[in-house]
Coordinates of C-alpha atoms in Angstrom, one line a residue:
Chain A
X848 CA -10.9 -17.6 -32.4
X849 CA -10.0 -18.0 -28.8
X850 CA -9.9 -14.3 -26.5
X851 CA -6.3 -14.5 -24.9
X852 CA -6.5 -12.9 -20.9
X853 CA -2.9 -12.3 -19.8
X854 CA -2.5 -11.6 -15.7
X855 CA 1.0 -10.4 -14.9
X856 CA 1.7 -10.7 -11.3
X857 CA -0.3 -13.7 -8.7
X858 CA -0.8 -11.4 -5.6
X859 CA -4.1 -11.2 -4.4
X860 CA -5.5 -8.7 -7.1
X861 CA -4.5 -10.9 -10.2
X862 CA -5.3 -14.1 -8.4
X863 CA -9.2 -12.9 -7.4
X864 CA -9.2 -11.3 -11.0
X865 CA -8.0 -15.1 -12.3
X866 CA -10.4 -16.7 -10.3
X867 CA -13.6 -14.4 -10.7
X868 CA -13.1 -14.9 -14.6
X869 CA -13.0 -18.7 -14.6
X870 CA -16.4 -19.0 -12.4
X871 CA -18.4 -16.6 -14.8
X872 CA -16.8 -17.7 -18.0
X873 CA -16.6 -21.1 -17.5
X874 CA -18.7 -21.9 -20.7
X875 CA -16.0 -19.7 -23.0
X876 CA -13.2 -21.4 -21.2
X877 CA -14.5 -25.3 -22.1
X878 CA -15.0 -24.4 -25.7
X879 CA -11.9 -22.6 -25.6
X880 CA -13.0 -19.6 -26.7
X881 CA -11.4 -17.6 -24.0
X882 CA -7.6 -18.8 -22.1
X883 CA -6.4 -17.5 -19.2
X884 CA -2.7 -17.5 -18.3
X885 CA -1.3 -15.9 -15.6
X886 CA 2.4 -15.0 -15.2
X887 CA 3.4 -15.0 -11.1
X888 CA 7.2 -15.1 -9.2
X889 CA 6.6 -17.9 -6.7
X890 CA 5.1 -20.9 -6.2
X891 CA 3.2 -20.2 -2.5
X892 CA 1.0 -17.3 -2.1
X893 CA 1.2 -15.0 0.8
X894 CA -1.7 -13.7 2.5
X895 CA 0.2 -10.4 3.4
X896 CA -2.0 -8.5 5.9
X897 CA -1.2 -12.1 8.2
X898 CA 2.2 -10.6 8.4
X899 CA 1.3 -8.0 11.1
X900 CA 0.8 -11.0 13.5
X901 CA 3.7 -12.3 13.1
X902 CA 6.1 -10.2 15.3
X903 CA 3.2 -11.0 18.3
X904 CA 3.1 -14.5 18.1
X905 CA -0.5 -14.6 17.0
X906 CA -0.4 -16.4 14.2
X907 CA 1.7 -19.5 12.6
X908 CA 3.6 -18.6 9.5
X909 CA 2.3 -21.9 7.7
X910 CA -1.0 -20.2 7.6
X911 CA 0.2 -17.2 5.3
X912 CA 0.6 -19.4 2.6
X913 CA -0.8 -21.7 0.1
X914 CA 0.4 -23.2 -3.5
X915 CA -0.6 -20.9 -5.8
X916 CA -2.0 -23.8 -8.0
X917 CA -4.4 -25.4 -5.6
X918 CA -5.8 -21.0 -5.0
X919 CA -6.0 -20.8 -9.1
X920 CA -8.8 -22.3 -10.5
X921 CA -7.7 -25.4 -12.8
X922 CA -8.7 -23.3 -15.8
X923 CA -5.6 -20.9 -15.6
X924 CA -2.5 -21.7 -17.1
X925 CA -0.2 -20.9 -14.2
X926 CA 3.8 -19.9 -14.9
X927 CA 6.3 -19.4 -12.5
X928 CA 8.1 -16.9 -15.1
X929 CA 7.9 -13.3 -14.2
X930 CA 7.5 -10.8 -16.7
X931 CA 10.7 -9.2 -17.6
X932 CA 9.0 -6.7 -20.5
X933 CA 5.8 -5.2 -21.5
X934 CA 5.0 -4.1 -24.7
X935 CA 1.8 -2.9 -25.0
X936 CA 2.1 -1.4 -28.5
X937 CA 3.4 -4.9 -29.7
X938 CA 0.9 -6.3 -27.7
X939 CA 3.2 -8.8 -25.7
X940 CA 5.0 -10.1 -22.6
X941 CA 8.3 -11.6 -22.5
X942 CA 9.2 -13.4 -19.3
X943 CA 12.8 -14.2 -17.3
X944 CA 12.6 -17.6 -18.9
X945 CA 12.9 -15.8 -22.4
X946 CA 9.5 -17.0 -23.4
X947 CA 7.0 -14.6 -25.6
X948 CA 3.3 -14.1 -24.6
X949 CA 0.9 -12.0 -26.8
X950 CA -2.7 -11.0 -25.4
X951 CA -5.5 -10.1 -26.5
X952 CA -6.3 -8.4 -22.8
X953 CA -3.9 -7.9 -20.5
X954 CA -4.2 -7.0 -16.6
X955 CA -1.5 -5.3 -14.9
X956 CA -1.2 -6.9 -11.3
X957 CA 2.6 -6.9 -10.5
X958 CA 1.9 -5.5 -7.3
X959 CA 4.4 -3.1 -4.3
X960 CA 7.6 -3.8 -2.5
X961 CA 9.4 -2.3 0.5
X962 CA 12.4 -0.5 -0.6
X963 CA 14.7 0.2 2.7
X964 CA 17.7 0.8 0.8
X965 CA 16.1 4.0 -0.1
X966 CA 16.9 5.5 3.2
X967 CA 20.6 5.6 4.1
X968 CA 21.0 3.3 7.0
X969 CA 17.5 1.6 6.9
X970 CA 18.1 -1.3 5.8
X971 CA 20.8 -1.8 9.0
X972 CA 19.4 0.0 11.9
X973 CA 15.2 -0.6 11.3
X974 CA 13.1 -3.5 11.9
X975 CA 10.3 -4.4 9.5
X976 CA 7.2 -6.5 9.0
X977 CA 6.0 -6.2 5.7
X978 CA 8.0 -9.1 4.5
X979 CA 8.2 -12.8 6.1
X980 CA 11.9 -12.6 6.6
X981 CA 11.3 -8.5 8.0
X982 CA 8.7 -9.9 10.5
X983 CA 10.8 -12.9 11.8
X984 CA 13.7 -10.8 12.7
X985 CA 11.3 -8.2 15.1
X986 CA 9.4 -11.2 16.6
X987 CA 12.9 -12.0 17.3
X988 CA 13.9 -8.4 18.7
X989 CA 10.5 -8.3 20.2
X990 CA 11.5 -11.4 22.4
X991 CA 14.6 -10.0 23.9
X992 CA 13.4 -6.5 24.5
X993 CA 13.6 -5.7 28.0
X994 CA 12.4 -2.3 27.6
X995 CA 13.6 1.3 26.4
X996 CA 12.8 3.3 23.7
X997 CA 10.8 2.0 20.3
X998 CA 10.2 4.1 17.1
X999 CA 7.6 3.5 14.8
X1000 CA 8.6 5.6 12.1
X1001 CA 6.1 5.7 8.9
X1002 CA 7.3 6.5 5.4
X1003 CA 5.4 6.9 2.0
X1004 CA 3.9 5.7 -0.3
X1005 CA 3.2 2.6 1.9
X1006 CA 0.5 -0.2 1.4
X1007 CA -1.9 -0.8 4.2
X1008 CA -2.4 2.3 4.6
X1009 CA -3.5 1.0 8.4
X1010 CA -1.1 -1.2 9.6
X1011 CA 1.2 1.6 11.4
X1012 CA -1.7 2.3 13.5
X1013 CA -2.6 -0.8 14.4
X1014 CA 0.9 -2.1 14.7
X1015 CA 2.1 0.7 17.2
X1016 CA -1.3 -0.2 19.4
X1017 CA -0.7 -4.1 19.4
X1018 CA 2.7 -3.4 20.4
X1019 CA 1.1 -1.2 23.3
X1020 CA -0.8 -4.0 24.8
X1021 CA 1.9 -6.8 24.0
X1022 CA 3.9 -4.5 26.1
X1023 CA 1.6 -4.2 28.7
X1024 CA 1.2 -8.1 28.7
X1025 CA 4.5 -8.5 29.1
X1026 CA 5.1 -6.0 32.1
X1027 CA 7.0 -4.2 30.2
X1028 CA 5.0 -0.8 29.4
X1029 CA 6.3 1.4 32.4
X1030 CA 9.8 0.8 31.1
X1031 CA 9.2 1.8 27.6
X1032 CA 8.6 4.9 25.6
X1033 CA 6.5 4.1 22.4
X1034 CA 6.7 7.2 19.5
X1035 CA 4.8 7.3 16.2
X1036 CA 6.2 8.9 13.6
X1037 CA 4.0 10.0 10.6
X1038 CA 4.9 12.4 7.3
X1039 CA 2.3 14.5 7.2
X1040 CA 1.1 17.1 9.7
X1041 CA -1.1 14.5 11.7
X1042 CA -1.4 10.7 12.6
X1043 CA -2.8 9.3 9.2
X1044 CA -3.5 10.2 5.6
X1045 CA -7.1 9.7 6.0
X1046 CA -8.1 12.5 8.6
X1047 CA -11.2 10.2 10.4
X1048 CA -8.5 7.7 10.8
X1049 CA -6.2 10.5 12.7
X1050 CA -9.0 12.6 14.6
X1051 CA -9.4 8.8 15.9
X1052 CA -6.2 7.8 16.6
X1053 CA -5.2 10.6 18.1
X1054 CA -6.8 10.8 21.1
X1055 CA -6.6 7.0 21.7
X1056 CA -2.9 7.4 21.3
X1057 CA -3.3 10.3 24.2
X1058 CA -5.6 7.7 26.3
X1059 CA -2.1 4.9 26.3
X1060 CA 0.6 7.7 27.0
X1061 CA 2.4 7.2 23.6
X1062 CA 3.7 9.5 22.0
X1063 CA 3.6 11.1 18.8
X1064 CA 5.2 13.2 15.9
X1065 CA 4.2 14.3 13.0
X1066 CA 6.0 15.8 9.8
X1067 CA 8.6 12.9 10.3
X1068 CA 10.1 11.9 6.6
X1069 CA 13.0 9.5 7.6
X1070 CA 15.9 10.9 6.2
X1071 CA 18.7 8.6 7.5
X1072 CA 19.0 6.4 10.4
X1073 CA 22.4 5.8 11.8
X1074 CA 22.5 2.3 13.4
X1075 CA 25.6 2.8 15.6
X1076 CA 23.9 5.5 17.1
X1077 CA 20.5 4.6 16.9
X1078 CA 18.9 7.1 15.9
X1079 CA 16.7 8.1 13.0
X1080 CA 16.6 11.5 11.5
X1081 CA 13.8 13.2 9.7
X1082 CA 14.2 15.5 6.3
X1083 CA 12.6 18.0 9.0
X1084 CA 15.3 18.4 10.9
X1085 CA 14.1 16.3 14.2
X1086 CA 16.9 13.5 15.6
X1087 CA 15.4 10.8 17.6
X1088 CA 16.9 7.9 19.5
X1089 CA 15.8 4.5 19.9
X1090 CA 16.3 1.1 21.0
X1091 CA 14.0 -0.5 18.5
X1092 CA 13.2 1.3 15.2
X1093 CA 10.3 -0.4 13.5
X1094 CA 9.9 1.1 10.3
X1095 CA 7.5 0.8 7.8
X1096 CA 9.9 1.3 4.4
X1097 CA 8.7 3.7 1.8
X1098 CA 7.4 1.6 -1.6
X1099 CA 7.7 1.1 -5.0
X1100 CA 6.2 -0.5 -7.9
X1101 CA 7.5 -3.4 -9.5
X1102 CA 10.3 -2.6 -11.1
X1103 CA 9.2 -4.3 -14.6
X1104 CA 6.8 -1.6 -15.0
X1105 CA 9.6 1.1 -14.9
X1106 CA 12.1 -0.6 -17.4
X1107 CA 9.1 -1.2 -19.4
X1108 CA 8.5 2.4 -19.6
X1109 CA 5.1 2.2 -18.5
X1110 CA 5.2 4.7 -15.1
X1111 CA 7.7 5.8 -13.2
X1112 CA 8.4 3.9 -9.7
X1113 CA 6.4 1.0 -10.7
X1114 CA 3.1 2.8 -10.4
X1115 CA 1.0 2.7 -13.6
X1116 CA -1.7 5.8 -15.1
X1117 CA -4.8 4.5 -14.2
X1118 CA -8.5 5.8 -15.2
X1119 CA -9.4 5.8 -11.2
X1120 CA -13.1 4.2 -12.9
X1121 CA -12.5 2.1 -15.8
X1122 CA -9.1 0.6 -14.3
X1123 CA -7.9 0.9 -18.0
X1124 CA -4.4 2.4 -18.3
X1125 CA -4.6 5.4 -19.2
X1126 CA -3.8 5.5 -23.6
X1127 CA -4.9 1.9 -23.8
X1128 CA -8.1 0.2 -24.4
X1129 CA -6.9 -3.6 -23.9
X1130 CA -5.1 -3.1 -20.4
X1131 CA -6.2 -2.9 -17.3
X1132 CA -4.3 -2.4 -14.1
X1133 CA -5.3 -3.6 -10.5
X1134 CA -4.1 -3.1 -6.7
X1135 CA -1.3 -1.7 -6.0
X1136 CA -0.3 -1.4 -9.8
X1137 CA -2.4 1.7 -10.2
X1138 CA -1.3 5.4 -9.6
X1139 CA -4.9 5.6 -8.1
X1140 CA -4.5 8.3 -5.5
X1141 CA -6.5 5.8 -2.8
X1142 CA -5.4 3.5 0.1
X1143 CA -3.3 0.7 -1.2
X1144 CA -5.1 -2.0 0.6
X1145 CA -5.8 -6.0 0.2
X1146 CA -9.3 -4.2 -0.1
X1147 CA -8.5 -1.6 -2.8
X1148 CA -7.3 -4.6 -5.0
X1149 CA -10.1 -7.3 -3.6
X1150 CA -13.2 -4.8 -5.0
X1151 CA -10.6 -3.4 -7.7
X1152 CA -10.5 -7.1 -9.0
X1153 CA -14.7 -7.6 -8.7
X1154 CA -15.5 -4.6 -10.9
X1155 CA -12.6 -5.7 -13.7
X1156 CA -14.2 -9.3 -13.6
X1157 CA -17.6 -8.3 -14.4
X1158 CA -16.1 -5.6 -17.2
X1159 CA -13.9 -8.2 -18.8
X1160 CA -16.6 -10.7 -18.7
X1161 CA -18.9 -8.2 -20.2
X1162 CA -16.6 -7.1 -22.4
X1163 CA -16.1 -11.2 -23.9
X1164 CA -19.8 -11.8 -23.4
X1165 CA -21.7 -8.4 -24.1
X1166 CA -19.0 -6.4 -26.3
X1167 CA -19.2 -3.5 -23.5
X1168 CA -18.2 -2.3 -20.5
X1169 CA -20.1 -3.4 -17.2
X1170 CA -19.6 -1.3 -14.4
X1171 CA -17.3 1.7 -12.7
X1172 CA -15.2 1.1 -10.0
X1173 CA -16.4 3.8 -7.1
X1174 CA -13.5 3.5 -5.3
X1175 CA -14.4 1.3 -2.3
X1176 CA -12.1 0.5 0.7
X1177 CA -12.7 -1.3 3.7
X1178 CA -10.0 -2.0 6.0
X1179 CA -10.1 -3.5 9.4
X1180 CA -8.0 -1.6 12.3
X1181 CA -6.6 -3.7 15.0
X1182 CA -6.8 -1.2 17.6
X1183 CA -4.8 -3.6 20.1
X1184 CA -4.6 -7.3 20.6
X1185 CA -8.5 -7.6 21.6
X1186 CA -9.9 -5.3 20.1
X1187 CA -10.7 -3.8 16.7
X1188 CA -12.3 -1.3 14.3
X1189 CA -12.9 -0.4 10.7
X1190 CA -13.1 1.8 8.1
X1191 CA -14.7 2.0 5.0
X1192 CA -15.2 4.7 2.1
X1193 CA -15.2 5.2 -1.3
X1194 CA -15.0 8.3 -3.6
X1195 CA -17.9 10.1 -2.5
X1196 CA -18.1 8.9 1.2
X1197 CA -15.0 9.2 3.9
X1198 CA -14.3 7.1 6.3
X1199 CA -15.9 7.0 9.9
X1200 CA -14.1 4.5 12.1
X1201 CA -16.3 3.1 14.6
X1202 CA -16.1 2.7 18.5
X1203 CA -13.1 -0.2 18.9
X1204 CA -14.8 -3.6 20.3
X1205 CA -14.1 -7.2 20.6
X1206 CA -16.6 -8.7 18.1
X1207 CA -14.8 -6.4 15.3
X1208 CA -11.3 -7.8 16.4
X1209 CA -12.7 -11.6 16.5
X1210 CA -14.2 -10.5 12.8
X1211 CA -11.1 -9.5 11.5
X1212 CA -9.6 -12.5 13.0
X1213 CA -12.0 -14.9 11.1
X1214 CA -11.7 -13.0 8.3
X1215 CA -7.6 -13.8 8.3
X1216 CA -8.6 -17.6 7.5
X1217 CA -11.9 -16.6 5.1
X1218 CA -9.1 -15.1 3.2
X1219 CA -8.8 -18.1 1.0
X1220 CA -12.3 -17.8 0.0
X1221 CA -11.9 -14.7 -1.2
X1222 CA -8.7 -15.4 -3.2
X1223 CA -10.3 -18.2 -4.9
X1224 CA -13.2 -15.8 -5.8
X1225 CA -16.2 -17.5 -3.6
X1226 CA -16.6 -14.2 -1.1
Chain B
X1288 CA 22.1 25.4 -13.1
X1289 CA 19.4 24.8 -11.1
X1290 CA 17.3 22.5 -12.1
X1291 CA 13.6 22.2 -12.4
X1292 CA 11.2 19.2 -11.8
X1293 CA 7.6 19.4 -12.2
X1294 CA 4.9 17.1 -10.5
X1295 CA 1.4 16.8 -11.7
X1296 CA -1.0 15.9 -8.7
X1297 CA -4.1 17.5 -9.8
X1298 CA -6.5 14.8 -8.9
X1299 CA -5.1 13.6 -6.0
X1300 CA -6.4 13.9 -2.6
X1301 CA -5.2 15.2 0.2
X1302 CA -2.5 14.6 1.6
X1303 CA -1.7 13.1 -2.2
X1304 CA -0.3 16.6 -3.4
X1305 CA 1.8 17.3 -0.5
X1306 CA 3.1 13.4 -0.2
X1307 CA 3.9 14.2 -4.1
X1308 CA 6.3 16.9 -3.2
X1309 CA 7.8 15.3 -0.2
X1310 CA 8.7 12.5 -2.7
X1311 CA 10.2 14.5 -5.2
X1312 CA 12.6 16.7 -3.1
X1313 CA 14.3 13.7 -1.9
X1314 CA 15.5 13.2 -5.6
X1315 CA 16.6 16.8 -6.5
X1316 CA 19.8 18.8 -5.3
X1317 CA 19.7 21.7 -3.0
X1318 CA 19.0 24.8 -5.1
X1319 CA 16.4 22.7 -7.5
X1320 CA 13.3 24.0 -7.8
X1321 CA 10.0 21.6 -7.8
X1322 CA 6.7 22.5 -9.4
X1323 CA 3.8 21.0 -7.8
X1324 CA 0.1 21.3 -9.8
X1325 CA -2.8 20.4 -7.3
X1326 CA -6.8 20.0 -7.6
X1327 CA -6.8 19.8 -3.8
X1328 CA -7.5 23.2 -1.7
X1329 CA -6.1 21.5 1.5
X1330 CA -2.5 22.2 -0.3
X1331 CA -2.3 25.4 0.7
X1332 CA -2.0 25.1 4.0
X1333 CA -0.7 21.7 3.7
X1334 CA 2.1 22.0 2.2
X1335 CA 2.8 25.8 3.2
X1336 CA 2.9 24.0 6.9
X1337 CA 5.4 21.8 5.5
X1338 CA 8.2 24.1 4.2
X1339 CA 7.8 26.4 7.2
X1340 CA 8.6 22.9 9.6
X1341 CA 11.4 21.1 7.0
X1342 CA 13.5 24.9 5.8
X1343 CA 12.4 24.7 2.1
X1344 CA 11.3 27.9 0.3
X1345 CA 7.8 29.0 -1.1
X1346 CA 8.7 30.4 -4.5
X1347 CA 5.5 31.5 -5.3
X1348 CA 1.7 30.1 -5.4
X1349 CA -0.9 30.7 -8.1
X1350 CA -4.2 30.0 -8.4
X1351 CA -5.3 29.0 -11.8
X1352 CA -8.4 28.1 -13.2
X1353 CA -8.3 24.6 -12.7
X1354 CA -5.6 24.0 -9.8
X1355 CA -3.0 25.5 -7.9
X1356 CA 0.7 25.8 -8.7
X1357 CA 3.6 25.9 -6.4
X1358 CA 7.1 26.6 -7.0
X1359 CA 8.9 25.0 -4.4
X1360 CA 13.3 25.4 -4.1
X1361 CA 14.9 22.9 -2.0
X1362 CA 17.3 24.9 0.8
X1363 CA 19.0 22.0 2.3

């Protein structure tokens, strides 16, 4: 009787879930006792966090991607064929192609999106990097601006929970770089009443934000942006103006997951230690998938992904559960274009960012090409 | 009628609860009321600092055995 392992969704956290199966069930797989499909929407995969470079210059847009077949391990049956339905009573997946898939264990790894249109005017008047086509168009904007006024302007729920930060300081010193500092005034936006949802992560940023004269405000939820006036305009009442908005959209889940009635927005009930959905014993749900109320980092899904190999291994090999997830993040923070810090935490422990330096920066840096490694499960 | 929407974010951490709420007002009418359950003592003053800065009403705040409720009405 062969165990069937469904993955819906080839982002990084079904991918290092794929992978970390194959190299520690690799004697189930060649008697067939085990088979591994996975069900993704494109043929390349993105190494997302790369995106952030993209608007500086700093890195080549070939080297966010690779085919998604040569990152799977041969042992996966790979299908460009996203899910269209989940039926978790019924125990199966059908896909845009119309085809059926029953499981045996099923991992939920469908993933975020931006959604602009959500704000009236977003889409139009705001720049964007959290997509390839989002980051083109403000490397472009980024190479005619002659100085003026540039809004970052944060919304939630976001991924990379980080990338605001370190966005808005990179832009600092590409400015400066560029001569172009003195002529432009540089304002974060953030929801909440301070700089970031982790409050290490603001005490820090705060006073490095005072240190490079740019400006801050905080209970900022974008409620419209009008493009022919450019401005942007918070449910809190505040108007600002810019010349550049860069905006980093508020998210949602994947919208399979809310026509399959399985949580509203795309997010999915999660047991925050056993990754199992919460009313089912034969699916599991990793990155940004879960309702989790952590980070939704590369990271969150990376050591999300670990703890579900070793369960579902155990649970194939040893009839039981292996380990709890404990809710580790760690997340580099470009504080600039040289230099770097990070964070990490889990459930028990907060974060502590460290001093900024050069050999963090050059890590994180290294860590943008080791990325493959860890996609195909070897770090 | 007014209408009523509750969100459950006992659990979450801050600013989870408050992030909840923000969510949620965007999708109901002025006049709705929102009901917001939290775990997290930081709401208090969290999200009391909120509707003072964005003009929505406190209904009322109660401390139950478990969590906190707010009754939140959206004024604009």
């Amino acid at each position: 009787m062969t165990t069937r392992i469904l993955i819906v969704g080839g982002g990084l956290a079904g991918t290092i879930v794929a992978n970390g199966l194959c190299r520690q069930l690799g004697r189930e797989l060649a008697k067939g006792a085990v088979n591994i499909t996975m069900l993704g929407a494109d043929e390349r995969h993105l190494y997302q966090p790369g995106l952030l470079y993209i608007p500086f210059g700093r890195m080549r847009e070939a080297e966010l991607f690779r085919e998604q077949r040569k990152v799977l391990s041969h042992h996966v049956y790979f299908h460009v064929d996203p899910a269209t339905a989940i039926d978790v009573d019924g125990r199966t997946v059908t896909t845009a192609s119309g085809k059926e898939y029953g499981y045996d264990y099923l991992v939920l790894a469908t993933g975020s999106r931006i959604t602009p249109e959500e704000v009236p005017g977003m889409a139009e008047g705001a720049h964007w990097f959290y997509d390839l086509a989002g980051a083109r168009r403000l490397r472009e904007a980024l190479g005619v601006f002659t100085g003026g006024r540039i809004v970052v302007n944060v919304n939630v729920p976001h991924k990379c929970p980080v990338a605001p930060i370190e966005v808005t300081f990179m832009l600092h010193d590409f400015l400066k770089e560029r001569g172009l500092w003195d002529k432009t005034e540089l304002t974060y936006t953030y929801p909440i009443g301070r700089l970031h949802g982790l409050e290490p992560v603001a005490n820090w940023a705060q006073p490095e934000m005072d240190r490079l004269g740019i400006k801050y405000e905080t209970f900022f939820n974008a409620e419209s942006v009008d493009p022919n006036a450019r401005t942007v305009t918070s449910m809190e009442g505040s108007t600002l103006p810019y010349d550049l908005l860069i905006t980093i959209p508020p998210h949602k889940g994947a919208q399979v997951i809310e026509n399959s009635g399985l949580g509203k927005g795309g997010w999915v009930a999660t047991d925050k230690k056993t990754l199992h959905r919460v009313g089912s014993n034969n699916v599991f749900v990793v990155g940004d998938t879960t309702d989790i109320p952590i980070s939704k980092a590369g990271s969150t899904a990376h050591f999300e992904a670990d703890t579900l190999v070793d369960n579902l291994v155990s649970l194939i090999q040893e009839g039981c559960m292996a380990r709890e997830y404990d809710g580790k993040v760690f997340c580099f923070i470009e504080a600039g274009l040289n230099r770097g810090t990070y964070v990490w935490f889990n459930y028990q422990v907060p974060p502590n960012p460290v001093p900024p330096s050069r050999m963090v920066h050059w890590f994180k840096l290294a860590y943008n090409r080791m990325y493959w490694l860890s996609a195909r499960g070897l770090m | 009628m007014a209408e009523r929407k509750e969100v459950d974010a006992r659990g979450m951490a801050c600013p989870g609860p408050l992030i909840a709420l923000i969510s949620a007002l965007k999708t109901v009418e002025v006049g709705d009321e929102v009901e917001v359950l939290s775990t997290d003592r930081g709401s208090n003053k969290d999200i009391a600092t909120w509707l003072n800065k964005a003009g929505h009403q406190l209904v009322e705040s109660e401390q139950l055995a478990d969590h906190i409720r707010f009754l939140v009405r959206k004024l604009r």
